[in-house]
Short mmCIF file of C-alpha atoms in Angstrom, two decimals:
data_model
loop_
_atom_site.label_atom_id
_atom_site.label_comp_id
_atom_site.label_asym_id
_atom_site.label_seq_id
_atom_site.Cartn_x
_atom_site.Cartn_y
_atom_site.Cartn_z
CA MET A 1 -25.83 -74.68 14.93
CA ILE A 2 -22.08 -75.18 14.83
CA VAL A 3 -21.92 -73.28 11.52
CA SER A 4 -24.05 -70.42 12.87
CA SER A 5 -21.91 -70.20 16.03
CA LEU A 6 -18.77 -70.11 13.90
CA LYS A 7 -20.21 -67.29 11.74
CA ILE A 8 -21.05 -65.26 14.83
CA LYS A 9 -17.50 -65.67 16.16
CA ILE A 10 -16.08 -64.61 12.80
CA TYR A 11 -18.36 -61.52 12.70
CA VAL A 12 -17.35 -60.57 16.26
CA PHE A 13 -13.68 -61.00 15.37
CA LEU A 14 -14.02 -58.83 12.25
CA ILE A 15 -15.90 -56.12 14.15
CA ARG A 16 -13.27 -56.04 16.89
CA ARG A 17 -10.43 -55.99 14.35
CA ASN A 18 -12.00 -53.19 12.30
CA PHE A 19 -12.74 -51.20 15.43
CA ILE A 20 -9.11 -51.49 16.54
CA ILE A 21 -7.95 -50.44 13.06
CA PHE A 22 -10.39 -47.51 13.12
CA VAL A 23 -9.15 -46.31 16.53
CA PHE A 24 -5.53 -46.72 15.41
CA LEU A 25 -6.14 -44.66 12.26
CA CYS A 26 -7.99 -41.96 14.19
CA LEU A 27 -5.17 -41.63 16.70
CA ASN A 28 -2.59 -41.47 13.94
CA GLN A 29 -4.65 -38.97 11.93
CA THR A 30 -4.99 -36.76 15.01
CA ALA A 31 -1.26 -36.92 15.63
CA LEU A 32 -0.61 -36.24 11.95
CA ALA A 33 -2.98 -33.27 11.96
CA GLN A 34 -1.38 -31.90 15.12
CA ALA A 35 2.00 -32.15 13.41
CA ILE A 36 0.88 -30.59 10.12
CA ILE A 37 -1.43 -27.78 11.21
CA PRO A 38 1.14 -25.88 13.33
CA ASN A 39 3.58 -26.04 10.40
CA ILE A 40 0.97 -24.64 8.00
CA ALA A 41 0.06 -21.89 10.45
CA HIS A 42 3.70 -20.79 10.72
CA GLN A 43 4.45 -20.86 6.99
CA GLU A 44 5.04 -17.46 5.40
CA THR A 45 2.39 -18.30 2.76
CA LEU A 46 -0.29 -20.98 2.43
CA ILE A 47 1.64 -23.07 -0.12
CA ASP A 48 5.18 -22.36 1.09
CA THR A 49 5.77 -25.88 2.42
CA LYS A 50 9.11 -27.32 3.50
CA ASP A 51 10.97 -28.71 0.47
CA GLY A 52 7.98 -27.67 -1.65
CA PRO A 53 8.01 -26.12 -5.15
CA LYS A 54 8.48 -22.55 -3.88
CA GLU A 55 11.47 -23.50 -1.75
CA ILE A 56 13.04 -25.36 -4.68
CA LEU A 57 12.51 -22.38 -7.02
CA ARG A 58 14.11 -20.01 -4.51
CA LYS A 59 17.31 -22.03 -4.71
CA TYR A 60 17.43 -21.09 -8.39
CA GLY A 61 16.70 -17.41 -7.79
CA ILE A 62 12.95 -17.48 -8.49
CA ASP A 63 10.59 -16.27 -5.77
CA THR A 64 6.82 -16.02 -6.31
CA GLU A 65 3.87 -14.90 -4.22
CA ILE A 66 0.16 -14.22 -4.78
CA TRP A 67 -2.05 -12.07 -2.55
CA THR A 68 -5.82 -11.88 -2.71
CA THR A 69 -7.47 -9.10 -0.72
CA GLN A 70 -11.23 -8.76 -0.17
CA ILE A 71 -12.66 -5.40 0.91
CA TYR A 72 -16.15 -4.50 2.11
CA GLN A 73 -16.50 -0.77 2.76
CA GLY A 74 -19.47 1.48 3.44
CA ILE A 75 -20.40 5.07 4.28
CA THR A 76 -22.17 4.89 7.63
CA SER A 77 -22.97 8.59 8.14
CA GLY A 78 -23.06 11.77 6.08
CA GLU A 79 -24.99 12.78 2.99
CA ASP A 80 -24.20 9.46 1.29
CA GLY A 81 -24.80 7.30 4.36
CA GLY A 82 -25.93 3.75 3.59
CA VAL A 83 -23.81 3.32 0.46
CA SER A 84 -21.55 0.24 0.56
CA ARG A 85 -19.57 -1.82 -1.92
CA TYR A 86 -17.70 -5.15 -2.00
CA GLY A 87 -14.64 -5.81 -4.13
CA GLY A 88 -10.97 -6.55 -3.96
CA LYS A 89 -7.66 -6.97 -5.67
CA VAL A 90 -5.26 -9.74 -6.66
CA ASP A 91 -1.51 -9.10 -6.61
CA GLY A 92 1.06 -11.42 -8.17
CA PHE A 93 4.78 -11.02 -7.41
CA LEU A 94 7.83 -12.47 -9.14
CA LYS A 95 11.40 -11.80 -8.00
CA LEU A 96 14.39 -13.00 -10.02
CA THR A 97 17.86 -13.17 -8.48
CA PRO A 98 20.27 -14.38 -11.22
CA GLU A 99 23.18 -14.42 -8.75
CA LYS A 100 21.80 -17.65 -7.28
CA ILE A 101 22.62 -19.45 -10.53
CA GLY A 102 26.02 -17.81 -10.78
CA ILE A 103 25.36 -14.88 -13.15
CA LEU A 104 24.78 -11.11 -12.95
CA SER A 105 25.92 -10.60 -9.38
CA GLY A 106 23.92 -7.99 -7.44
CA LEU A 107 21.02 -7.80 -9.91
CA ASP A 108 17.39 -8.24 -8.84
CA ILE A 109 14.36 -8.06 -11.14
CA ASP A 110 10.95 -7.43 -9.55
CA VAL A 111 7.65 -7.94 -11.36
CA GLN A 112 4.20 -7.15 -9.95
CA TYR A 113 0.86 -7.80 -11.66
CA GLU A 114 -2.43 -6.47 -10.23
CA HIS A 115 -6.05 -7.05 -11.18
CA TYR A 116 -9.23 -5.69 -9.63
CA TYR A 117 -12.55 -7.39 -8.95
CA GLY A 118 -15.87 -6.10 -7.66
CA LEU A 119 -16.73 -2.50 -6.74
CA ASN A 120 -15.59 0.24 -4.34
CA ILE A 121 -16.96 3.47 -2.85
CA ASN A 122 -14.29 5.79 -4.26
CA ARG A 123 -16.04 8.67 -6.08
CA LEU A 124 -19.31 7.89 -4.28
CA ASP A 125 -18.25 9.97 -1.28
CA ASP A 126 -17.32 13.66 -0.99
CA ALA A 127 -13.67 13.23 0.04
CA LEU A 128 -10.78 15.04 -1.65
CA VAL A 129 -8.68 11.89 -2.16
CA PRO A 130 -9.55 8.15 -2.35
CA VAL A 131 -10.73 6.54 0.88
CA ASN A 132 -9.78 3.13 -0.55
CA THR A 133 -6.29 3.38 -2.04
CA ALA A 134 -6.03 -0.32 -2.90
CA GLN A 135 -8.94 -0.05 -5.35
CA ALA A 136 -8.47 3.57 -6.46
CA TYR A 137 -6.58 2.96 -9.72
CA LEU A 138 -7.86 -0.40 -10.94
CA ARG A 139 -11.62 -0.50 -11.47
CA ALA A 140 -14.41 -1.34 -13.88
CA GLU A 141 -14.60 2.23 -15.26
CA GLY A 142 -10.84 2.51 -15.85
CA TYR A 143 -7.82 0.24 -16.13
CA HIS A 144 -8.57 -3.34 -15.04
CA SER A 145 -4.96 -4.38 -14.40
CA ALA A 146 -1.43 -3.04 -14.07
CA LEU A 147 2.06 -4.46 -14.61
CA SER A 148 5.16 -3.01 -12.94
CA ILE A 149 8.74 -4.14 -13.68
CA THR A 150 11.92 -2.83 -12.07
CA ALA A 151 15.57 -3.86 -12.17
CA THR A 152 17.86 -3.10 -9.22
CA GLN A 153 21.65 -3.33 -9.41
CA LYS A 154 23.50 -3.38 -6.11
CA PHE A 155 27.04 -2.09 -6.58
CA THR A 156 27.93 -2.46 -2.89
CA ASP A 157 26.04 -3.33 0.28
CA ASN A 158 25.19 0.39 0.56
CA LEU A 159 24.77 1.65 -3.02
CA SER A 160 22.08 0.61 -5.52
CA LEU A 161 20.39 1.84 -8.71
CA SER A 162 16.81 0.93 -9.70
CA ILE A 163 15.15 1.63 -13.05
CA GLY A 164 11.78 0.73 -14.58
CA LYS A 165 8.11 1.24 -13.83
CA PHE A 166 7.63 1.52 -10.07
CA ASN A 167 4.50 0.70 -8.08
CA LEU A 168 4.75 3.44 -5.45
CA MET A 169 1.97 1.88 -3.36
CA THR A 170 4.08 -1.26 -2.93
CA LEU A 171 7.15 0.83 -2.11
CA ALA A 172 5.11 2.75 0.48
CA SER A 173 4.07 -0.51 2.16
CA ARG A 174 7.69 -0.93 3.33
CA THR A 175 7.64 2.35 5.27
CA PRO A 176 8.32 1.78 8.99
CA LEU A 177 5.31 2.03 11.32
CA ILE A 178 2.83 3.64 8.90
CA GLY A 179 3.06 1.07 6.11
CA GLY A 180 1.21 1.87 2.89
CA GLY A 181 -0.59 0.54 -0.15
CA GLY A 182 -4.02 0.33 1.48
CA LEU A 183 -4.06 -3.46 1.85
CA ASN A 184 -3.02 -4.11 5.46
CA THR A 185 -2.62 -0.77 7.22
CA PHE A 186 -4.22 2.64 6.57
CA MET A 187 -6.69 2.82 3.65
CA ASN A 188 -6.98 6.58 2.98
CA ARG A 189 -4.56 7.81 0.34
CA ALA A 190 -3.23 10.47 2.71
CA PHE A 191 -1.50 7.66 4.64
CA ALA A 192 -1.39 4.79 2.13
CA LEU A 193 0.41 6.75 -0.61
CA PRO A 194 2.20 9.69 1.07
CA SER A 195 3.48 12.72 -0.83
CA THR A 196 6.78 12.58 -2.71
CA GLY A 197 6.49 15.59 -5.00
CA VAL A 198 5.73 13.60 -8.15
CA SER A 199 2.29 14.84 -8.81
CA TYR A 200 0.34 13.64 -11.81
CA THR A 201 -2.16 11.32 -10.23
CA SER A 202 -4.79 10.00 -12.64
CA GLU A 203 -4.50 7.48 -15.43
CA THR A 204 -5.01 10.26 -17.99
CA GLY A 205 -1.93 12.14 -16.80
CA GLY A 206 -3.51 15.47 -17.69
CA ALA A 207 -2.41 18.84 -16.34
CA GLY A 208 -5.53 19.07 -14.21
CA ASP A 209 -4.46 15.95 -12.33
CA ARG A 210 -1.44 17.58 -10.76
CA VAL A 211 -1.76 17.10 -7.03
CA VAL A 212 1.06 17.21 -4.52
CA LEU A 213 0.71 13.50 -3.89
CA SER A 214 2.60 10.55 -5.28
CA SER A 215 1.63 9.13 -8.62
CA PRO A 216 0.52 5.53 -8.08
CA TYR A 217 3.00 4.40 -10.77
CA SER A 218 6.20 6.13 -11.95
CA LEU A 219 8.63 5.53 -14.82
CA GLY A 220 12.27 6.42 -14.25
CA GLY A 221 15.23 5.66 -12.03
CA ILE A 222 16.24 5.94 -8.37
CA ALA A 223 19.77 5.82 -6.94
CA GLU A 224 20.08 5.12 -3.22
CA TYR A 225 22.90 5.03 -0.69
CA GLN A 226 22.36 3.73 2.84
CA SER A 227 24.81 3.48 5.71
CA ASP A 228 24.29 2.70 9.38
CA GLN A 229 23.41 6.34 10.06
CA PHE A 230 22.48 8.05 6.78
CA ILE A 231 20.22 7.64 3.74
CA PHE A 232 20.69 9.49 0.44
CA ASP A 233 18.56 9.07 -2.67
CA LEU A 234 18.20 10.79 -6.02
CA PHE A 235 15.44 10.20 -8.57
CA LEU A 236 14.69 11.27 -12.13
CA ILE A 237 11.27 10.24 -13.41
CA ASP A 238 8.44 11.15 -15.75
CA PRO A 239 6.05 13.44 -13.80
CA ARG A 240 2.97 11.70 -15.22
CA SER A 241 1.44 8.53 -13.84
CA ALA A 242 2.97 5.54 -15.63
CA GLN A 243 -0.41 3.81 -15.49
CA SER A 244 -1.08 5.55 -18.82
CA PRO A 245 0.33 3.54 -21.79
CA ARG A 246 1.40 6.83 -23.41
CA VAL A 247 3.99 7.35 -20.66
CA ILE A 248 5.60 4.02 -21.60
CA GLN A 249 5.34 4.76 -25.32
CA ARG A 250 6.58 8.37 -25.13
CA PRO A 251 8.47 8.88 -21.88
CA PHE A 252 9.31 12.39 -20.69
CA GLU A 253 7.42 14.12 -23.51
CA GLU A 254 5.79 16.49 -20.98
CA GLY A 255 8.95 17.13 -18.97
CA VAL A 256 10.94 15.56 -16.16
CA ALA A 257 10.79 15.50 -12.38
CA ILE A 258 14.01 15.41 -10.40
CA GLY A 259 14.38 15.21 -6.66
CA GLY A 260 16.27 13.76 -3.78
CA GLY A 261 16.27 13.04 -0.10
CA VAL A 262 18.62 13.08 2.87
CA GLY A 263 17.81 10.89 5.84
CA ILE A 264 19.21 10.34 9.31
CA LYS A 265 18.75 7.15 11.31
CA SER A 266 18.42 7.90 15.01
CA ASN A 267 18.76 5.72 18.09
CA PHE A 268 17.20 7.82 20.85
CA LEU A 269 17.27 5.97 24.18
CA SER A 270 18.04 2.78 22.19
CA LEU A 271 14.80 3.24 20.21
CA THR A 272 15.14 3.46 16.43
CA GLY A 273 13.84 6.35 14.36
CA THR A 274 14.19 7.98 10.94
CA HIS A 275 14.20 11.62 9.82
CA MET A 276 13.91 12.29 6.07
CA PHE A 277 14.07 15.61 4.20
CA ARG A 278 13.01 15.70 0.54
CA ALA A 279 12.79 18.21 -2.30
CA ALA A 280 11.63 17.91 -5.91
CA TYR A 281 11.26 20.09 -9.00
CA SER A 282 9.60 19.51 -12.36
CA ASN A 283 9.56 21.55 -15.56
CA ALA A 284 6.14 20.12 -16.54
CA SER A 285 3.22 22.49 -17.08
CA GLY A 286 0.01 22.47 -15.07
CA ILE A 287 -3.20 24.45 -15.05
CA ASN A 288 -2.82 28.00 -13.80
CA LEU A 289 -5.02 27.94 -10.72
CA ASP A 290 -5.92 31.60 -11.21
CA SER A 291 -7.86 30.59 -14.34
CA ILE A 292 -9.94 27.67 -13.01
CA SER A 293 -13.40 27.39 -14.58
CA SER A 294 -14.81 24.31 -12.82
CA SER A 295 -13.91 21.45 -10.50
CA GLY A 296 -16.45 18.76 -9.65
CA ARG A 297 -16.16 16.46 -6.64
CA SER A 298 -12.51 15.56 -7.14
CA ILE A 299 -9.52 17.87 -7.25
CA SER A 300 -8.22 15.79 -10.17
CA SER A 301 -11.01 17.07 -12.41
CA ILE A 302 -10.24 20.81 -12.27
CA GLU A 303 -10.37 22.62 -15.60
CA GLY A 304 -8.83 25.90 -16.74
CA SER A 305 -7.88 27.91 -19.81
CA GLU A 306 -4.25 28.74 -18.97
CA THR A 307 -1.17 26.77 -17.95
CA LYS A 308 1.78 27.53 -15.73
CA LYS A 309 5.15 25.84 -16.10
CA GLY A 310 7.18 24.31 -13.31
CA TYR A 311 6.52 23.35 -9.72
CA TRP A 312 8.50 22.63 -6.56
CA PHE A 313 7.88 20.51 -3.50
CA SER A 314 9.55 19.91 -0.12
CA SER A 315 8.78 17.61 2.80
CA TYR A 316 9.93 16.35 6.17
CA TYR A 317 9.06 12.83 7.31
CA PHE A 318 9.87 11.10 10.58
CA THR A 319 9.25 7.90 12.52
CA GLN A 320 10.21 7.31 16.13
CA ASN A 321 9.69 4.06 17.99
CA LEU A 322 8.38 4.46 21.52
CA TYR A 323 8.60 0.73 22.17
CA GLN A 324 10.28 -2.07 20.25
CA SER A 325 11.19 -5.72 20.52
CA GLN A 326 14.68 -6.34 21.85
CA SER A 327 15.11 -9.37 19.61
CA ASP A 328 13.71 -7.65 16.48
CA PRO A 329 14.01 -3.82 16.42
CA ASP A 330 11.87 -3.67 13.27
CA ARG A 331 8.89 -4.73 15.38
CA GLY A 332 7.69 -1.88 17.51
CA TRP A 333 5.22 0.95 17.72
CA GLY A 334 5.66 4.68 17.81
CA LEU A 335 5.08 8.11 16.29
CA PHE A 336 5.10 9.09 12.62
CA GLY A 337 4.59 12.38 10.80
CA LEU A 338 4.81 13.96 7.35
CA TYR A 339 4.77 17.68 6.56
CA THR A 340 4.84 19.08 3.01
CA LEU A 341 5.05 22.49 1.35
CA SER A 342 4.70 23.29 -2.36
CA ASP A 343 4.41 26.22 -4.76
CA GLY A 344 0.59 26.32 -4.48
CA ASN A 345 0.21 27.13 -8.18
CA PRO A 346 0.07 25.08 -10.33
CA THR A 347 0.13 22.51 -7.50
CA PRO A 348 -3.40 22.55 -5.98
CA ILE A 349 -2.22 21.57 -2.46
CA ARG A 350 -0.17 24.33 -0.84
CA TRP A 351 0.67 22.32 2.28
CA SER A 352 -0.28 19.10 4.01
CA MET A 353 0.40 17.27 7.22
CA LEU A 354 -0.28 13.91 8.78
CA ALA A 355 0.69 12.45 12.13
CA GLY A 356 -0.18 9.48 14.27
CA LEU A 357 0.72 6.35 16.20
CA ALA A 358 1.15 2.93 14.58
CA GLY A 359 3.07 -0.31 14.70
CA TYR A 360 2.95 -3.93 15.82
CA ASN A 361 1.23 -5.46 18.83
CA LEU A 362 4.09 -6.71 21.00
CA TYR A 363 2.11 -9.22 23.09
CA GLN A 364 3.76 -12.52 22.22
CA GLU A 365 0.46 -14.20 21.33
CA ARG A 366 -0.44 -11.36 18.93
CA ARG A 367 2.99 -10.21 17.76
CA ASP A 368 1.99 -10.19 14.06
CA ASP A 369 -1.03 -7.92 14.60
CA ARG A 370 -0.73 -4.32 13.35
CA TRP A 371 -2.62 -1.20 14.40
CA GLY A 372 -2.62 2.52 13.78
CA ILE A 373 -4.42 5.81 14.29
CA GLY A 374 -3.66 9.03 12.46
CA PHE A 375 -4.80 12.54 11.55
CA TYR A 376 -4.31 14.31 8.21
CA HIS A 377 -5.03 17.72 6.70
CA PHE A 378 -4.69 19.04 3.15
CA GLY A 379 -4.27 22.82 2.83
CA VAL A 380 -5.79 23.55 -0.58
CA SER A 381 -4.12 26.36 -2.57
CA GLN A 382 -5.69 29.76 -1.92
CA GLN A 383 -5.53 30.55 -5.66
CA LEU A 384 -7.62 27.46 -6.37
CA LEU A 385 -10.12 28.25 -3.61
CA THR A 386 -10.53 31.83 -4.87
CA SER A 387 -11.00 30.73 -8.49
CA LEU A 388 -13.61 28.13 -7.53
CA GLN A 389 -15.42 30.66 -5.34
CA ASN A 390 -15.60 33.02 -8.33
CA ALA A 391 -16.98 30.13 -10.42
CA ASN A 392 -19.72 29.56 -7.80
CA GLU A 393 -18.15 26.23 -6.77
CA PRO A 394 -16.87 26.96 -3.26
CA ARG A 395 -14.41 24.54 -1.74
CA GLN A 396 -12.32 24.30 1.44
CA SER A 397 -9.34 22.47 2.89
CA GLU A 398 -9.99 18.93 4.11
CA GLY A 399 -9.04 16.98 7.21
CA GLY A 400 -9.79 13.60 8.72
CA ILE A 401 -8.77 10.82 11.05
CA GLU A 402 -8.37 7.09 10.46
CA ALA A 403 -7.81 4.07 12.69
CA PHE A 404 -7.32 0.39 11.90
CA TYR A 405 -6.53 -2.92 13.60
CA ASN A 406 -5.18 -5.87 11.61
CA ILE A 407 -5.52 -9.32 13.21
CA ALA A 408 -3.03 -11.93 12.00
CA ILE A 409 -4.90 -15.24 11.97
CA ASN A 410 -1.59 -16.81 10.97
CA LYS A 411 1.42 -15.83 8.86
CA TRP A 412 -0.58 -15.81 5.62
CA THR A 413 -4.11 -14.76 6.62
CA ASN A 414 -5.19 -11.52 8.23
CA ILE A 415 -8.46 -9.71 8.86
CA SER A 416 -8.60 -5.99 9.53
CA SER A 417 -11.19 -3.38 10.44
CA ASP A 418 -10.88 0.30 9.53
CA ILE A 419 -12.76 3.51 10.31
CA GLN A 420 -12.37 6.97 8.76
CA ILE A 421 -14.02 10.23 9.84
CA ILE A 422 -13.67 12.99 7.24
CA GLU A 423 -14.70 16.64 6.99
CA PRO A 424 -15.09 16.90 3.18
CA TRP A 425 -13.60 19.66 1.05
CA ILE A 426 -17.10 20.50 -0.24
CA PRO A 427 -18.59 23.08 2.17
CA ASN A 428 -21.92 22.43 3.89
CA LYS A 429 -21.47 18.68 3.44
CA PRO A 430 -21.87 16.77 6.73
CA ILE A 431 -18.95 14.93 8.27
CA GLN A 432 -18.66 11.44 6.81
CA SER A 433 -17.79 8.23 8.64
CA ILE A 434 -16.61 5.26 6.60
CA ILE A 435 -16.10 1.71 7.90
CA ALA A 436 -14.37 -1.21 6.18
CA ILE A 437 -13.48 -4.86 6.73
CA ARG A 438 -10.61 -6.47 4.82
CA MET A 439 -9.33 -10.02 4.52
CA GLN A 440 -6.09 -11.04 2.85
CA ILE A 441 -4.68 -14.49 2.06
CA ARG A 442 -1.15 -15.00 0.73
CA PHE A 443 -0.21 -17.98 -1.43
#
């Protein structure tokens, strides 16, 4: 009996001790989790921990980042209503700053690698331009990946020169208010890759692909000067899309494109704004739109028997904050607009315009959220419309609206919804509505 009583006391002691240890561990784990989770949520990327590998590499001039973006998009009304696709894109970024190890002062090297996965609804709708810019140029039926490399030399705080293969979608993503690139803000190419006057747009780089829209990738150089009040830039690039390997192998064999811009930074009622005027000219040849024989769904597939050399382009772009954070003027919301005018032959778009409201949500709890709503219209060249009418393929100008809201779950995860309503450039086609959901995680 004494032995049994002793065993019971020992068991009770062990149970009490283990219970106390368990409670102690739970309390400490809760405190630890409460300490860690807020830090993770406020990191710029998921793996950008304090004193972690990325922070150590940055000290030596090496900065890396990986984005993965999932997109589910479907046509909800119109002739193709009910069609939907799921896919996405992975972007890898590498930035080298040799100055941090004491060499090549002012030089930055930027590398971006992209790879697609899944499917998208581009080319399944009746729209003039892609409704999903992020997946428009990397796909199963075309190029699966793309690599862009640029080198930028800063001569002063105001003057810089960049050369290499540029990803213009990534450059567009830095545009105030409107953003670009199709990953986090507007998805339609009208907004996500605005016009610059460099106008070969498909991976084939053929004359029939000349549209007064930016190429997704360009090979060449850009010089830029920025002061507190003014912006000046000058570019000389190959007018074809640098997505084609031939452009890298034989640059400028079809001609050159040269252009420039003059910008003014405004501060109306202490609210920041930008006004940019641009012009471009190229000696490349395109299809003479008076000799068009056929088109198809896309304006990039027009065919003709004659060519016409040279084109010109001009544009005016503006942003104007209507409200902005006092502590961070870059965070605000306001108006934006872009108006373009071109030769109309061989450029298939005579004029275009887009305008809207966009920016950040300035409620403190949702300060990283972004939103936007905009309208666009492409005025198709009358020569092209007449030629297609004569070929029994009537077409018309196209317009549409788009709206999005991007919810920042934390610094490195966001979920966005997007809706587009488009009156297609193919006559007698019903108005299409297209809805999408996107999710992006940054590592």
